[in-house]
Amino acid sequence: MDIAAVDEVLSTTRAVRRRLDLNRPVERDVILECLRLAIQAPTSSNGQNWRWMVVTDADKRAAIADIYRSCGEAYLAQAAKTAEDPQTRRVYESAHALSQTLARVPVHVIPCVEGRLNQTELVVAASEWASIIPAAWSFMLALRARGLGSVWTTLHLMKAAEVAEILGIPDTVTQAALLPVAYTVGTDFKPAARPPVETITSWNTWDAH
């Protein structure tokens, strides 16, 4: 196994918002290839209850983008203006920019899990989320390895029922996120600034380093 290559993918899979190529089509086979890798992720009790909603229809993408903006455009714009930390401000600025271009992103992928998680006990909810989040992250890693990018977004979940109606998602299914997918403009992504892992890791007792 090429550990260096694996480490590069793991350390440079960024949240891509501004550098999504809005004009280059994304092939259906590439999405399916990445999803085949994604569903190798473990699932709770081997339930294999992930489901994937892939949206390429321009009208449906536009409708979803309208809902997304109605959920968070004002919040993102305000946060971009008021965030004190420069890095956080840039994140909000790029998130607001994505809200303006979301309809043009060629593919929207909505990872879903069968079942409803409303008012579910923590242990059950954690198990269900553990069935879809690792798979979705594997999907994003597979995209990165192929020159595509995405970002985990959740604002549309405020009006998940409206999105479900547009896409025919049954009410027995929970949407986990919205992943805008496109080829990236350039592939020169770098590791992000993070705190030393020693400062956020406890051994045997909380805050024992």
Coordinates of C-alpha atoms in Angstrom, one line a residue:
M1 CA 0.0 0.0 0.0
D2 CA 1.3 3.5 -0.9
I3 CA 1.0 5.1 2.5
A4 CA 2.2 8.5 1.3
A5 CA -0.6 8.6 -1.3
V6 CA -3.2 7.5 1.2
D7 CA -1.9 10.1 3.7
E8 CA -2.1 12.8 1.0
V9 CA -5.7 12.1 0.3
L10 CA -6.6 12.0 4.0
S11 CA -4.8 15.2 4.8
T12 CA -5.8 17.3 1.7
T13 CA -9.5 16.4 1.2
R14 CA -10.8 19.9 1.9
A15 CA -14.2 21.5 2.1
V16 CA -14.4 22.8 -1.5
R17 CA -16.8 25.6 -2.2
R18 CA -15.2 28.3 -4.4
R19 CA -13.0 25.9 -6.5
L20 CA -15.8 23.8 -7.9
D21 CA -15.7 23.8 -11.7
L22 CA -19.3 24.8 -12.6
N23 CA -18.8 24.3 -16.3
R24 CA -17.3 20.8 -16.5
P25 CA -19.8 17.9 -16.6
V26 CA -19.3 15.1 -14.1
E27 CA -19.7 11.6 -15.6
R28 CA -22.3 9.3 -14.1
D29 CA -19.7 6.5 -14.0
V30 CA -17.4 8.5 -11.8
I31 CA -20.2 9.1 -9.3
L32 CA -21.0 5.4 -9.3
E33 CA -17.4 4.4 -8.9
C34 CA -17.0 6.7 -5.9
L35 CA -20.3 5.3 -4.4
R36 CA -19.0 1.7 -4.8
L37 CA -16.1 2.7 -2.6
A38 CA -18.3 4.5 -0.2
I39 CA -20.5 1.6 0.6
Q40 CA -17.5 -0.4 1.7
A41 CA -17.6 1.6 4.9
P42 CA -19.0 -0.3 7.9
T43 CA -22.6 0.0 8.9
S44 CA -24.4 -0.4 12.2
S45 CA -25.2 -4.1 12.8
N46 CA -24.4 -4.7 9.1
G47 CA -27.7 -3.0 8.3
Q48 CA -26.4 -1.6 5.0
N49 CA -29.2 0.9 5.2
W50 CA -27.5 3.8 3.4
R51 CA -29.3 5.2 0.4
W52 CA -28.0 7.8 -2.1
M53 CA -29.9 10.5 -3.9
V54 CA -28.0 11.8 -6.9
V55 CA -29.4 15.0 -8.5
T56 CA -28.3 16.1 -11.9
D57 CA -31.5 17.6 -13.2
A58 CA -31.0 21.3 -13.6
D59 CA -34.5 22.3 -12.5
K60 CA -34.3 20.2 -9.4
R61 CA -30.9 21.5 -8.5
A62 CA -32.2 25.0 -8.8
A63 CA -35.2 24.2 -6.6
I64 CA -32.9 22.7 -4.0
A65 CA -30.6 25.8 -4.2
D66 CA -33.5 28.0 -3.6
I67 CA -34.5 26.1 -0.5
Y68 CA -30.8 26.1 0.7
R69 CA -30.6 29.9 0.4
S70 CA -33.9 30.4 2.2
C71 CA -32.5 28.4 5.1
G72 CA -29.2 30.1 5.5
E73 CA -28.2 32.8 3.1
A74 CA -28.9 35.7 5.5
Y75 CA -27.1 33.8 8.3
L76 CA -24.0 33.1 6.2
A77 CA -23.8 36.7 4.9
Q78 CA -24.0 38.0 8.5
A79 CA -21.5 35.5 9.8
A80 CA -19.1 36.4 7.0
K81 CA -19.2 40.1 8.1
T82 CA -18.9 39.5 11.9
A83 CA -16.5 36.6 12.3
E84 CA -13.4 37.9 14.1
D85 CA -11.0 35.1 13.3
P86 CA -9.7 35.6 9.7
Q87 CA -9.8 31.8 8.9
T88 CA -13.4 31.5 10.2
R89 CA -14.4 34.6 8.2
R90 CA -13.0 33.1 5.0
V91 CA -15.0 29.9 5.7
Y92 CA -18.2 31.9 6.0
E93 CA -17.4 33.9 3.0
S94 CA -16.9 30.8 0.9
A95 CA -20.0 29.2 2.3
H96 CA -22.0 32.3 1.4
A97 CA -20.5 32.2 -2.1
L98 CA -21.6 28.6 -2.5
S99 CA -25.1 29.5 -1.6
Q100 CA -25.1 31.8 -4.7
T101 CA -23.7 29.1 -7.1
L102 CA -25.2 25.9 -5.7
A103 CA -27.7 25.6 -8.5
R104 CA -24.8 25.5 -11.0
V105 CA -22.9 22.8 -9.3
P106 CA -23.4 19.9 -11.7
V107 CA -24.2 17.1 -9.2
H108 CA -25.9 17.2 -5.8
V109 CA -25.5 14.0 -3.7
I110 CA -27.8 13.6 -0.7
P111 CA -26.6 10.7 1.6
C112 CA -29.6 9.2 3.3
V113 CA -30.3 6.5 5.8
E114 CA -33.4 4.4 6.1
G115 CA -35.5 5.1 9.2
R116 CA -36.4 8.3 11.1
L117 CA -34.1 9.6 13.8
N118 CA -36.5 12.1 15.3
Q119 CA -36.3 12.0 19.1
T120 CA -34.3 8.8 19.0
E121 CA -32.3 7.6 22.0
L122 CA -28.7 8.6 21.8
V123 CA -27.3 5.1 21.4
V124 CA -29.7 4.3 18.5
A125 CA -29.1 7.7 16.8
A126 CA -25.4 7.3 17.1
S127 CA -25.6 3.9 15.5
E128 CA -27.7 5.1 12.6
W129 CA -25.5 8.2 11.9
A130 CA -22.5 5.8 12.1
S131 CA -24.0 4.0 9.2
I132 CA -24.0 7.0 6.8
I133 CA -21.3 9.4 7.9
P134 CA -18.3 7.1 7.4
A135 CA -19.7 6.1 4.0
A136 CA -20.3 9.7 2.9
W137 CA -16.7 10.7 4.0
S138 CA -15.4 7.7 2.0
F139 CA -17.3 9.1 -1.0
M140 CA -15.6 12.5 -0.5
L141 CA -12.2 10.9 -0.2
A142 CA -12.8 8.9 -3.4
L143 CA -13.8 12.2 -5.2
R144 CA -10.6 13.8 -4.1
A145 CA -8.5 11.0 -5.4
R146 CA -10.2 11.5 -8.8
G147 CA -9.8 15.3 -9.1
L148 CA -13.3 16.1 -7.8
G149 CA -14.3 18.0 -4.7
S150 CA -17.3 18.5 -2.4
V151 CA -18.3 20.0 1.0
W152 CA -20.5 18.6 3.7
T153 CA -23.5 21.0 4.0
T154 CA -26.6 20.6 6.2
L155 CA -28.6 23.9 5.9
H156 CA -31.2 22.4 3.6
L157 CA -32.2 20.0 6.4
M158 CA -34.1 22.8 8.0
K159 CA -36.6 22.2 5.2
A160 CA -35.8 18.6 4.5
A161 CA -39.4 17.8 3.8
E162 CA -39.6 20.3 1.0
V163 CA -36.5 18.7 -0.6
A164 CA -37.9 15.3 -0.1
E165 CA -41.1 16.3 -1.9
I166 CA -39.1 17.6 -4.9
L167 CA -37.1 14.4 -5.1
G168 CA -39.7 11.8 -4.1
I169 CA -37.8 10.8 -1.0
P170 CA -40.1 8.8 1.2
D171 CA -40.8 10.0 4.7
T172 CA -39.3 6.8 6.1
V173 CA -35.9 8.0 5.1
T174 CA -33.6 10.5 6.8
Q175 CA -31.4 12.9 4.8
A176 CA -28.0 13.3 6.3
A177 CA -26.4 16.1 4.2
L178 CA -26.1 17.7 0.8
L179 CA -22.8 17.2 -1.0
P180 CA -22.3 19.5 -4.0
V181 CA -20.0 17.6 -6.4
A182 CA -17.8 18.9 -9.2
Y183 CA -14.4 18.7 -10.6
T184 CA -12.1 21.0 -8.8
V185 CA -10.3 24.0 -10.3
G186 CA -6.7 22.7 -9.7
T187 CA -5.8 19.9 -7.4
D188 CA -3.2 21.6 -5.3
F189 CA -5.0 21.3 -1.9
K190 CA -2.9 21.4 1.2
P191 CA -3.3 20.3 4.8
A192 CA -5.3 22.8 7.0
A193 CA -3.9 24.5 10.1
R194 CA -4.9 22.4 13.0
P195 CA -3.8 22.3 16.7
P196 CA -1.1 19.9 17.7
V197 CA -2.8 16.6 18.3
E198 CA -1.1 16.2 21.6
T199 CA -3.0 19.2 23.0
I200 CA -6.4 17.7 22.2
T201 CA -5.8 14.1 23.1
S202 CA -6.3 12.7 26.6
W203 CA -4.8 9.4 27.9
N204 CA -6.8 7.3 30.4
T205 CA -8.2 10.4 32.2
W206 CA -9.8 13.5 30.7
D207 CA -7.2 16.3 30.1
A208 CA -4.3 13.9 31.0
H209 CA -1.8 14.4 28.2

